[in-house]
Coordinates of C-alpha atoms in Angstrom, one line a residue:
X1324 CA 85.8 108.3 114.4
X1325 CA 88.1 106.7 117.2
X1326 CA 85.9 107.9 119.7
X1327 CA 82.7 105.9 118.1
X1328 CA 84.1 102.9 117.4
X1329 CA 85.1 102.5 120.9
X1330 CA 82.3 103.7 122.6
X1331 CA 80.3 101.2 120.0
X1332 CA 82.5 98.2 120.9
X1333 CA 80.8 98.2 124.4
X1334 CA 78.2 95.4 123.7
X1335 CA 81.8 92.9 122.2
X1336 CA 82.8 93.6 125.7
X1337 CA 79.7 91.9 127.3
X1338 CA 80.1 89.3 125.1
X1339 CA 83.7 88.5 126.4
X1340 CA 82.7 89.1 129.9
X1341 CA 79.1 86.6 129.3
X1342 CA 81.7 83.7 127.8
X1343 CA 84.1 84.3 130.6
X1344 CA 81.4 84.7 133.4
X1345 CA 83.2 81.2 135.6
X1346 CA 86.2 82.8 135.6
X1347 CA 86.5 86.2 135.0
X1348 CA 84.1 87.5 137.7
X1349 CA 86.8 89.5 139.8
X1350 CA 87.4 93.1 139.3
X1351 CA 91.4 91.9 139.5
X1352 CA 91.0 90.7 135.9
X1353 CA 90.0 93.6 133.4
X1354 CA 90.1 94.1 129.6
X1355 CA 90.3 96.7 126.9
X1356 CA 90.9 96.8 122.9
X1357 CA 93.7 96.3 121.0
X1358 CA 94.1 98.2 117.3
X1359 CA 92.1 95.7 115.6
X1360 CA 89.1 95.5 118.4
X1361 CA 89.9 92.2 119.6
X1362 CA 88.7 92.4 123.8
X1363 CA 92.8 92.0 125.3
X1364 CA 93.5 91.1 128.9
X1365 CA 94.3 94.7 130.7
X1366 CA 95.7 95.7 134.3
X1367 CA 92.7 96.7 135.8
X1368 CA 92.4 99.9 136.9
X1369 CA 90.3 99.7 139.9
X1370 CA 90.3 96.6 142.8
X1371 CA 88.2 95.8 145.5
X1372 CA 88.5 98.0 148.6
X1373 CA 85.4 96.8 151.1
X1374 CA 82.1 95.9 151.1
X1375 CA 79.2 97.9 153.1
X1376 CA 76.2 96.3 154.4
X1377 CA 73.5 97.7 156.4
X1378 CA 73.7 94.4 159.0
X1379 CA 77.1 96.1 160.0
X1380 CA 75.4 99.5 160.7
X1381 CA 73.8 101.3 163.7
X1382 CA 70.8 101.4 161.0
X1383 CA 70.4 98.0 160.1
X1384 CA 70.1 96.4 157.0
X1385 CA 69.5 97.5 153.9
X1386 CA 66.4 96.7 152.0
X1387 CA 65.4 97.3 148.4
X1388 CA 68.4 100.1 148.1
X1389 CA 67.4 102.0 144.6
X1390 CA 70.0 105.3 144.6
X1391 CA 73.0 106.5 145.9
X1392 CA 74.7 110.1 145.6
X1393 CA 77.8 111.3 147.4
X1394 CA 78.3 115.1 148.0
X1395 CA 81.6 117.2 147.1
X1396 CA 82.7 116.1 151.0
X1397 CA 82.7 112.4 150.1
X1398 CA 79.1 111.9 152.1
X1399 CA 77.2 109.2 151.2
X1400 CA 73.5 109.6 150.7
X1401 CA 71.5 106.1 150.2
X1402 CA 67.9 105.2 149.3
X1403 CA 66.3 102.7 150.9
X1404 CA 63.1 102.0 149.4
X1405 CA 62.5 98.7 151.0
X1406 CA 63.1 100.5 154.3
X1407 CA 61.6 103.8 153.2
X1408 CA 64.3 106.1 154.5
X1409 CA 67.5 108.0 153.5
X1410 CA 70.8 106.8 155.1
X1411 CA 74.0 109.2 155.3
X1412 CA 77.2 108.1 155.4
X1413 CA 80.0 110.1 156.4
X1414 CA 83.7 110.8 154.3
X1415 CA 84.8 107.1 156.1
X1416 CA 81.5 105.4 155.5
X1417 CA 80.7 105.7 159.1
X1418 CA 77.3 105.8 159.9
X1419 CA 76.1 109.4 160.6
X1420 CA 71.5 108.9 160.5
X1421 CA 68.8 108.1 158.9
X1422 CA 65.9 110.1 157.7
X1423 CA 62.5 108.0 158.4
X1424 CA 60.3 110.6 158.7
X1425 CA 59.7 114.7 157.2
X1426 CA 57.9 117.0 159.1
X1427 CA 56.1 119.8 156.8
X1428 CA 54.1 122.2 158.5
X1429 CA 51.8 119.9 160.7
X1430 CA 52.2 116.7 159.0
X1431 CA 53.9 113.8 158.8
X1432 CA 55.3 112.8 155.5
X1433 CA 56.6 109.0 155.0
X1434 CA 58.2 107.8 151.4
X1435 CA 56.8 105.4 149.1
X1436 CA 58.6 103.1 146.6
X1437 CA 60.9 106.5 146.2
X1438 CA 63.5 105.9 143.5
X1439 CA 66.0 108.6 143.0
X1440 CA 67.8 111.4 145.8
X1441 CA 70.3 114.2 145.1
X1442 CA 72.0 116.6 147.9
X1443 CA 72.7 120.4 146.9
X1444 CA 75.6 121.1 148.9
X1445 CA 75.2 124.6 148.4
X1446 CA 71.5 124.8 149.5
X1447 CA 72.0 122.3 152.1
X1448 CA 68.9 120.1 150.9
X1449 CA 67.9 116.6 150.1
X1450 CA 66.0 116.5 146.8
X1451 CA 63.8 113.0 146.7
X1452 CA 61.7 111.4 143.9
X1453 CA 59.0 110.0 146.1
X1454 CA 57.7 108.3 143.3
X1455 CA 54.7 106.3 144.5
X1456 CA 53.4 109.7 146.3
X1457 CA 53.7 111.4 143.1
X1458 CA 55.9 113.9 144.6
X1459 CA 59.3 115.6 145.0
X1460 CA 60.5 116.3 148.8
X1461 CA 62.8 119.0 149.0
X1462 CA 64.2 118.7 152.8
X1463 CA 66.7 119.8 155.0
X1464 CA 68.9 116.7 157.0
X1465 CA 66.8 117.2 159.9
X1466 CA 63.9 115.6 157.9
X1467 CA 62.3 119.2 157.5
X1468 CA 60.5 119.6 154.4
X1469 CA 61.2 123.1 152.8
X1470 CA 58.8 122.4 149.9
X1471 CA 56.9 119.7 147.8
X1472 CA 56.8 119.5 144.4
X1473 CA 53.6 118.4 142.5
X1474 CA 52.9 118.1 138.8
X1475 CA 53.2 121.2 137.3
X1476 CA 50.8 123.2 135.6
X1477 CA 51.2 123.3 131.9
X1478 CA 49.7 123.4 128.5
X1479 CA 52.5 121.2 127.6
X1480 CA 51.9 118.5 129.8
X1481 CA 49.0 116.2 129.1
X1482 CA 46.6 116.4 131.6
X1483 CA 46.0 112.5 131.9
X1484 CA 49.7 111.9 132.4
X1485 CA 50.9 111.1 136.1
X1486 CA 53.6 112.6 137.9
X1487 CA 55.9 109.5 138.5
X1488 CA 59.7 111.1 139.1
X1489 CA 62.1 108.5 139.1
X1490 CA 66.0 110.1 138.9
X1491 CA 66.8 113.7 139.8
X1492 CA 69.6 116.2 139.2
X1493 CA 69.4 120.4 140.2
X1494 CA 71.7 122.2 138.9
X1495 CA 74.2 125.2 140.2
X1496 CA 71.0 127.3 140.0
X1497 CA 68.5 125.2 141.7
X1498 CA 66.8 124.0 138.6
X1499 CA 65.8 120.5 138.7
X1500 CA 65.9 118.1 136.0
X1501 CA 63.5 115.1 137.2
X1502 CA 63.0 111.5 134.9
X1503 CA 59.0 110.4 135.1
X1504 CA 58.0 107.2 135.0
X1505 CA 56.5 107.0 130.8
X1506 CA 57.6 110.3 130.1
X1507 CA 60.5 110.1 126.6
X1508 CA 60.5 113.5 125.5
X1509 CA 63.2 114.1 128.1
X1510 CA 63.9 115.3 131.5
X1511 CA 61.0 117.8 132.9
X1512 CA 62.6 121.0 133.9
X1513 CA 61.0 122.5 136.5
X1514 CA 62.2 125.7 138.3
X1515 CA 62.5 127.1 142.1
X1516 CA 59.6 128.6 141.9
X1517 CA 57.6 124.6 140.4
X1518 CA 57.2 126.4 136.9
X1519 CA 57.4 123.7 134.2
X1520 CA 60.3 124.8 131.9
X1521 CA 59.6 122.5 129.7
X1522 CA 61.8 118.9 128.3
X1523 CA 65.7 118.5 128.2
X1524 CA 67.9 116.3 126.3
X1525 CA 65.1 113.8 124.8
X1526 CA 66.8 110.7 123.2
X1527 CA 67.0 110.4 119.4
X1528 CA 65.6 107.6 116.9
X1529 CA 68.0 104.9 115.5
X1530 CA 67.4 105.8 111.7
X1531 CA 66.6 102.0 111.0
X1532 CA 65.0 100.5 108.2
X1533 CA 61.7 99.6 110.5
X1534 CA 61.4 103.4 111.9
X1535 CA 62.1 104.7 108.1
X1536 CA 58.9 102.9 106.9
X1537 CA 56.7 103.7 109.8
X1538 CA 57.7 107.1 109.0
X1539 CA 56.7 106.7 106.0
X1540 CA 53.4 105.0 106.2
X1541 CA 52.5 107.7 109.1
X1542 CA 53.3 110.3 106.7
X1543 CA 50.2 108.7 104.4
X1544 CA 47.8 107.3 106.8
X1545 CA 45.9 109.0 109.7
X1546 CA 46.7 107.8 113.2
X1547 CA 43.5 105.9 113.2
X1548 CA 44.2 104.4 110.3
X1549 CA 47.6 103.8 111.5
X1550 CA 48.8 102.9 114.7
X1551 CA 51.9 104.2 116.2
X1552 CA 54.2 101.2 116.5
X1553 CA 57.0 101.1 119.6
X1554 CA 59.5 101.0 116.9
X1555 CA 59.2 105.3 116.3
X1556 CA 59.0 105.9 119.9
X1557 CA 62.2 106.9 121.5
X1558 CA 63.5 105.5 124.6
X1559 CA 63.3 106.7 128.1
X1560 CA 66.4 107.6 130.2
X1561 CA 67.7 105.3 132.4
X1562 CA 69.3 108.0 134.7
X1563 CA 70.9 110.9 134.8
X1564 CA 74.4 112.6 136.0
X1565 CA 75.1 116.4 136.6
X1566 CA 79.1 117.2 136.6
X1567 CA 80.2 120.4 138.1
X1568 CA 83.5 121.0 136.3
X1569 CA 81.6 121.0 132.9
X1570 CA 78.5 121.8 133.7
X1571 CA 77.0 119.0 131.5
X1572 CA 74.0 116.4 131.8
X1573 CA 75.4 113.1 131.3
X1574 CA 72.2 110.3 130.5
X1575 CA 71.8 106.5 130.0
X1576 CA 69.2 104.9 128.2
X1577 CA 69.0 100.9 127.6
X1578 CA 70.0 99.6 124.5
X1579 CA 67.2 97.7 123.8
X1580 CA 65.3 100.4 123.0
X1581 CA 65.3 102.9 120.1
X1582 CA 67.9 105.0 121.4
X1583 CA 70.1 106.8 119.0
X1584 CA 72.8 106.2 121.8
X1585 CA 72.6 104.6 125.3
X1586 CA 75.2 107.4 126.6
X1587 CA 75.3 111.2 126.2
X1588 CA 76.4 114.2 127.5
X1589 CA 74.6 117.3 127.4
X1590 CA 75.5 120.7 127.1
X1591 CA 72.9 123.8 128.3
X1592 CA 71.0 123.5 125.1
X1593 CA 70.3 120.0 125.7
X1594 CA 73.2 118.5 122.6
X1595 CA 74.7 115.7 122.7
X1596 CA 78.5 116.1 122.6
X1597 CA 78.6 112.0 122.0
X1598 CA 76.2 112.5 119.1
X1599 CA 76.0 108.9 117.3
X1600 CA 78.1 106.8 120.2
X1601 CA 76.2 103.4 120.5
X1602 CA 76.8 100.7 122.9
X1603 CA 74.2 98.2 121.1
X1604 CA 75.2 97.8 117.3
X1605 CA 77.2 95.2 117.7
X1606 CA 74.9 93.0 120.2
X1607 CA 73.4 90.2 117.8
X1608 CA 75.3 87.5 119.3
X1609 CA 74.0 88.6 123.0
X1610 CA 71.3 86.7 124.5
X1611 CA 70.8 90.5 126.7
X1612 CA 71.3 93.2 125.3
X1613 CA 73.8 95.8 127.7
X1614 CA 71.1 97.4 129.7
X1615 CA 73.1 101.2 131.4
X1616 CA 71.6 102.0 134.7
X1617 CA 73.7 104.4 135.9
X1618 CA 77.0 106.8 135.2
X1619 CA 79.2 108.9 137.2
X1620 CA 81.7 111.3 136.6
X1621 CA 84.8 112.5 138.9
X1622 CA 85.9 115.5 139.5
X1623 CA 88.9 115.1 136.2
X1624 CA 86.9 114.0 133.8
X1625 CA 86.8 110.5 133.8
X1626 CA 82.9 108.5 133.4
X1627 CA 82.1 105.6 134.2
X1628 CA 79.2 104.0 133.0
X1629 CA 77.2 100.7 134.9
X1630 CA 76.0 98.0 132.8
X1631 CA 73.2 96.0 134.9
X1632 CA 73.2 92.8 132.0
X1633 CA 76.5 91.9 133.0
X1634 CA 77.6 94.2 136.3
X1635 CA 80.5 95.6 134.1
X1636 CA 81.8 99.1 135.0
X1637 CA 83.2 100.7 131.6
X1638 CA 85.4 103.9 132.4
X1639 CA 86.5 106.4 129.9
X1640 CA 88.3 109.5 129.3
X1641 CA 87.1 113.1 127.9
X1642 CA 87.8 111.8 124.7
X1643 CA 85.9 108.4 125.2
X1644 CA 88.5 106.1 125.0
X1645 CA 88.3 103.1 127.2
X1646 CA 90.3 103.0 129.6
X1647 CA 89.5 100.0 131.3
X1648 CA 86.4 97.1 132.8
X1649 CA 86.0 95.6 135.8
X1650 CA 83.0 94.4 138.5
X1651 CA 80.9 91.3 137.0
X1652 CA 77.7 89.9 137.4
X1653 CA 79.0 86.5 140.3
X1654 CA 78.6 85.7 144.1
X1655 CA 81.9 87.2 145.0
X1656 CA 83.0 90.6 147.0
X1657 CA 84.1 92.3 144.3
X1658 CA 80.9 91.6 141.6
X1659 CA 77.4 91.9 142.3
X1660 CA 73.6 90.1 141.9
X1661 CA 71.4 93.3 140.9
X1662 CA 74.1 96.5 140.4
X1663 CA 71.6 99.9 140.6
X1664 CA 73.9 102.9 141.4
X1665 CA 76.9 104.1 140.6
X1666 CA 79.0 106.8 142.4
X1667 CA 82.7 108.3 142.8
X1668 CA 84.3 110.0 145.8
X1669 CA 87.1 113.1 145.5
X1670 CA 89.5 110.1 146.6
X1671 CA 89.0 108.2 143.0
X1672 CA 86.8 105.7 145.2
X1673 CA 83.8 104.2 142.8
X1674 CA 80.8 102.7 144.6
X1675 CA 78.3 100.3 143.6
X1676 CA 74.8 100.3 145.2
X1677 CA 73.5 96.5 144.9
X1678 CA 69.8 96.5 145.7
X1679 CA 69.6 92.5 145.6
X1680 CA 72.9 92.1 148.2
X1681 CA 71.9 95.0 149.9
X1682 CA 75.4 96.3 149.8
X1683 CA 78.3 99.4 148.6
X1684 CA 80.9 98.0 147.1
X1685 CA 84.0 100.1 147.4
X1686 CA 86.8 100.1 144.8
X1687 CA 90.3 101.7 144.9
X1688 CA 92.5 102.8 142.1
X1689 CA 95.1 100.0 141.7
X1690 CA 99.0 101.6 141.0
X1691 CA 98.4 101.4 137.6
X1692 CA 95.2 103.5 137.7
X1693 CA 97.0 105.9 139.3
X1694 CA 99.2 106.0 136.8
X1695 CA 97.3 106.3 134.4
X1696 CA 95.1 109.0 136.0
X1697 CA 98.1 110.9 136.3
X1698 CA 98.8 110.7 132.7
X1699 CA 95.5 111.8 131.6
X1700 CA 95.8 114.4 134.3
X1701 CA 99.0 116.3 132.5
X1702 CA 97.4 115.5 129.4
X1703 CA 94.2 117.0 129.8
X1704 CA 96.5 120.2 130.9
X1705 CA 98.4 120.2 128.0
X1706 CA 101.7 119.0 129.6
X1707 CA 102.6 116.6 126.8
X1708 CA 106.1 116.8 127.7
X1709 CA 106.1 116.2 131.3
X1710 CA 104.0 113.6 130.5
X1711 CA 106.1 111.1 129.1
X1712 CA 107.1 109.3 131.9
X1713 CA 103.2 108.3 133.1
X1714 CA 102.9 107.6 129.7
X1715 CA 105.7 105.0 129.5
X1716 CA 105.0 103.6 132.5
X1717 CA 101.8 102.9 131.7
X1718 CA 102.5 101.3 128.0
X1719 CA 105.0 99.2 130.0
X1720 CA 101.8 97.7 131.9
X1721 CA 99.5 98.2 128.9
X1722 CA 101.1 98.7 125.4
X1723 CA 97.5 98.1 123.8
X1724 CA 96.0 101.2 125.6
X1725 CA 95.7 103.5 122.6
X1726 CA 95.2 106.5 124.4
X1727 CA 98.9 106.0 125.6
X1728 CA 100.4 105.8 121.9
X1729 CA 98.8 109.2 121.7
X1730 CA 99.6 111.0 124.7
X1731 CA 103.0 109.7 123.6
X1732 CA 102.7 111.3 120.2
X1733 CA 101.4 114.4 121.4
X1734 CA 104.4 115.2 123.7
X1735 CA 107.0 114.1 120.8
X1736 CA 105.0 116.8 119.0
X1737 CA 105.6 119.6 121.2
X1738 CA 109.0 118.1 121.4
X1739 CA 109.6 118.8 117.3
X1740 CA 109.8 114.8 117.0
X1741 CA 107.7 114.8 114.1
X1742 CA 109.1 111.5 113.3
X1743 CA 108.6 109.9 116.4
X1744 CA 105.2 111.5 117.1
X1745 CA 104.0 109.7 113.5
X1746 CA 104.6 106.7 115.0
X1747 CA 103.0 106.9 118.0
X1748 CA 100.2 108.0 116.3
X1749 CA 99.8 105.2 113.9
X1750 CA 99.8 102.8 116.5
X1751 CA 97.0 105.1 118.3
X1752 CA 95.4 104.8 115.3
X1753 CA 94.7 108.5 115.7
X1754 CA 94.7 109.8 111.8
X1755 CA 94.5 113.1 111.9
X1756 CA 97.2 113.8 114.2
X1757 CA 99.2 111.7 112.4
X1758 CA 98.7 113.8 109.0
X1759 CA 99.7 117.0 111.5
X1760 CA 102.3 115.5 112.1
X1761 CA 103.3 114.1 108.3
X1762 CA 102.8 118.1 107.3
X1763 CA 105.3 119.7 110.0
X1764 CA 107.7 116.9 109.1
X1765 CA 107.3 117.4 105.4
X1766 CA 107.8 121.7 106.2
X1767 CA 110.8 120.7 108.6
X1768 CA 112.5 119.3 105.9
X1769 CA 111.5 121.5 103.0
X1770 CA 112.8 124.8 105.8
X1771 CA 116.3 122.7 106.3
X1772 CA 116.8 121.9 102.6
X1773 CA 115.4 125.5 101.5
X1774 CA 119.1 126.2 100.0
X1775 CA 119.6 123.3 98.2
X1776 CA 115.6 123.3 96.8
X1777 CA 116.4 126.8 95.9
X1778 CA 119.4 125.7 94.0
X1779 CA 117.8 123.1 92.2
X1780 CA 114.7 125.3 91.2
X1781 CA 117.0 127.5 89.7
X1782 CA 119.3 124.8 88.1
X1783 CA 115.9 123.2 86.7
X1784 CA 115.0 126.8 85.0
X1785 CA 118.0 127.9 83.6
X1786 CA 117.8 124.2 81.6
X1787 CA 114.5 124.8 80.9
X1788 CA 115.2 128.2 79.7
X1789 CA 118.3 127.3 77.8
X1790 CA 116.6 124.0 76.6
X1791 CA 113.9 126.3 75.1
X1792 CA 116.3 128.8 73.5
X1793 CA 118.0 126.2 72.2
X1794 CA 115.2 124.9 70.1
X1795 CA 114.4 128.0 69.0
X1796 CA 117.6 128.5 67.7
X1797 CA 117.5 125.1 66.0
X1798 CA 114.5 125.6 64.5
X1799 CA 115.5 129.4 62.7
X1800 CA 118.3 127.6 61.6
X1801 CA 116.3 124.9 59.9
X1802 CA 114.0 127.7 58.6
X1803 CA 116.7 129.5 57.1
X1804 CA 117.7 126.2 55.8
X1805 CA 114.3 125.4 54.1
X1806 CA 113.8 128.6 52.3
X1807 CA 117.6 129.0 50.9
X1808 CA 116.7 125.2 49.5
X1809 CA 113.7 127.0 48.2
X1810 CA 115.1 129.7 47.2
X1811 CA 117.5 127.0 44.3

């Protein structure tokens, strides 16, 4: 329940960051929720390391950028569709090439309007969505195409549809999972060998009161004698995120569409672990609704998610409590005019693509992210105990981070501080823990006083025995009584 209610609060934070838009466009100020959901000034987590423009590069500027990806040795891929070419970066953001043109068999392929690029390490190739040339370019980094991949062939595709691929991920097994262009059932799976494989992960329907009745009316009339409204139609992803260390799909979708939820992550069978998270429910008072473009997840855990409305990055934990907001829509380094990608280094380094400025924004962990990250680190682990001190530091800087008043209860648990632990749980608002919690204390006390319960249960039956014999007694006596007065 915690877990939702943050996760649904995101849209309140773009309404504190629209009203504070003049002066609270640096990623120095930050914000999270307090126990009653009130937006509270937070030490931000992350601050402004450098900016990247092409201008300052052996490449040139930048033009148009659409994606970025960095690989498990921190190099930096970028799209430049303006430019129509991929630009690598190396661990320092030093300029390494850039890919113009791909050479397959005798030709020579050039991109067009390509919108999406991912690097398999392992394979040692660049997968791109060359959208416009209704393709997929699988390539080495010498520009040497390895294999195209069309449409594929399927009774499940409609044959009037176009092949549009927009995002990409492939997996540990080389299976990619490519967004099209007006495609919602999902991500098309399509496998080393260009078989279709069919759709992953399609979003689910808000249950409103409009899709209930179209439902309903559908379920009567004939789809001539009823038009499919956009209302029952569910909502394309956004993009898409594959995380190594749990080999989960995490997707975005905007919230102005019909989307059960604007974020999820998806296990092999295409659930939703965040099943019924919503960043929009609470946008009526926003002029634009939150519009998620992009997320990325290091290697502990921690996602962030990019909000294109108002160029806010929201990061959370495994369990999806906030953990902090920064960046901004504004003219300043650390914000941004058009925020498309977002990416994270092995170094805790989160990078925003800005197609509009042309530009990588670099952030660094501040001390108190580190902190924090540490925290979370031992937590994750199960190291409660040695814990404590992160903890503590970090309520020091931030006593309304709820996620410390449970990290803090957790390790009082292990601890046998029952007592304690409930406390920190309250104020963590996390309910079921503190019921855990309220039981052991309860048994603690029931084991310590077991002799004097004991004592007491016995007490209690030999006066409810002798209470009963007693009136027993009493009442043969008064029976006696009766018939002996009879008896006269």
């Amino acid at each position: 329940m915690k877990r939702k209610r943050l996760l649904r609060r995101l849209a309140a934070a773009a309404v504190c960051a629209a009203v504070l838009t003049s002066g609270f466009t640096t990623s120095s100020e930050s914000y999270i929720y307090d126990s009653e959901g009130n937006a509270v000034y937070s030490p931000t987590i992350y601050n402004l390391q450098q900016v990247i423009y092409g201008a300052d590069l052996p490449c040139g500027e930048f033009s148009g950028a659409a994606d970025l990806f960095v690989d498990d040795n921190d190099y930096v891929y970028i799209l430049d569709q303006g430019n129509q070419r991929v630009v690598i970066l190396n661990e320092s953001y030093g300029f390494v090439k850039e890919l113009r043109e791909f050479h397959y068999q005798e030709d020579i392929l050039t991109l067009n309007g390509a919108k999406g690029l991912f690097y398999h390490l392992e394979q040692k190739l660049l997968y791109i969505s060359d959208t416009e040339n209704d393709r997929i370019l699988v390539s080495d980094l010498n520009g040497q195409v390895e294999r195209i991949v069309y449409k594929p062939e399927s009774s499940l595709l409609d044959a009037n549809l176009s092949f549009k691929p927009t995002k990409l991920i492939v997996d540990n097994l080389g299976i990619i999972f490519a967004l099209s262009a007006n495609v919602n059932t999902g991500a098309m799976i399509i496998f080393p060998d260009d078989t279709f494989g069919g759709f992953f992960g399609a979003n689910s329907i808000k249950q409103t009161a409009e899709v209930i009745q179209e439902f309903f009316w559908r379920k009567i009339f004939s789809y001539s004698q009823y038009n499919a409204s956009e209302s029952y139609q569910a909502t394309e992803f956004n993009n898409l995120f594959w995380s190594d260390t749990d080999r989960c799909i995490y997707t975005v979708s905007p919230s102005a569409g019909t989307a059960s939820s604007e974020l999820s992550k998806l296990n092999a069978v295409g659930s939703n672990l965040l099943t019924g998270t919503t960043f929009s429910e609470q946008d009526e008072s926003l002029e634009k609704p939150p519009n998620l473009v992009d997320v990325t997840v290091d290697k502990d855990g921690l996602f962030s998610a990019l909000d294109s409305t108002t160029g806010r990055i929201y990061q959370y934990d495994q369990d999806c409590n906030l953990l902090g907001v920064f960046g901004g829509i504004g003219y300043t380094s650390d914000t941004f005019q058009t925020p498309s990608a977002i990416e994270c280094n092995s170094r805790k380094e989160i990078m925003v693509l800005d197609s509009q400025k042309n530009s990588i924004t670099v952030f660094k962990q501040t001390a108190y992210g580190q902190v924090l990250q540490e925290a979370l680190e031992m937590y994750n682990d199960g190291l409660y105990v040695e814990s404590i001190d992160q903890w503590n530091e970090v309520l020091r800087e931030n006593a309304n981070l709820l996620s410390a008043h449970v990290g803090l209860g957790k390790a009082y648990m292990q601890l046998g501080d029952y007592r304690e632990a409930m406390q920190y749980f309250k104020v963590g608002e996390a309910k079921d823990e503190y019921a855990v919690a309220k039981g052991r204390l309860i048994g603690e006390w029931v084991e310590d006083h077991f002799s004097l319960i004991a004592l007491i249960v016995v007490i209690l039956f030999l006066f409810i025995y002798a209470y009963d014999f007693l009136r027993k007694q009493v009442k043969r006596i008064k029976t006696k009584i009766q018939r002996k007065g009879g008896g006269r």
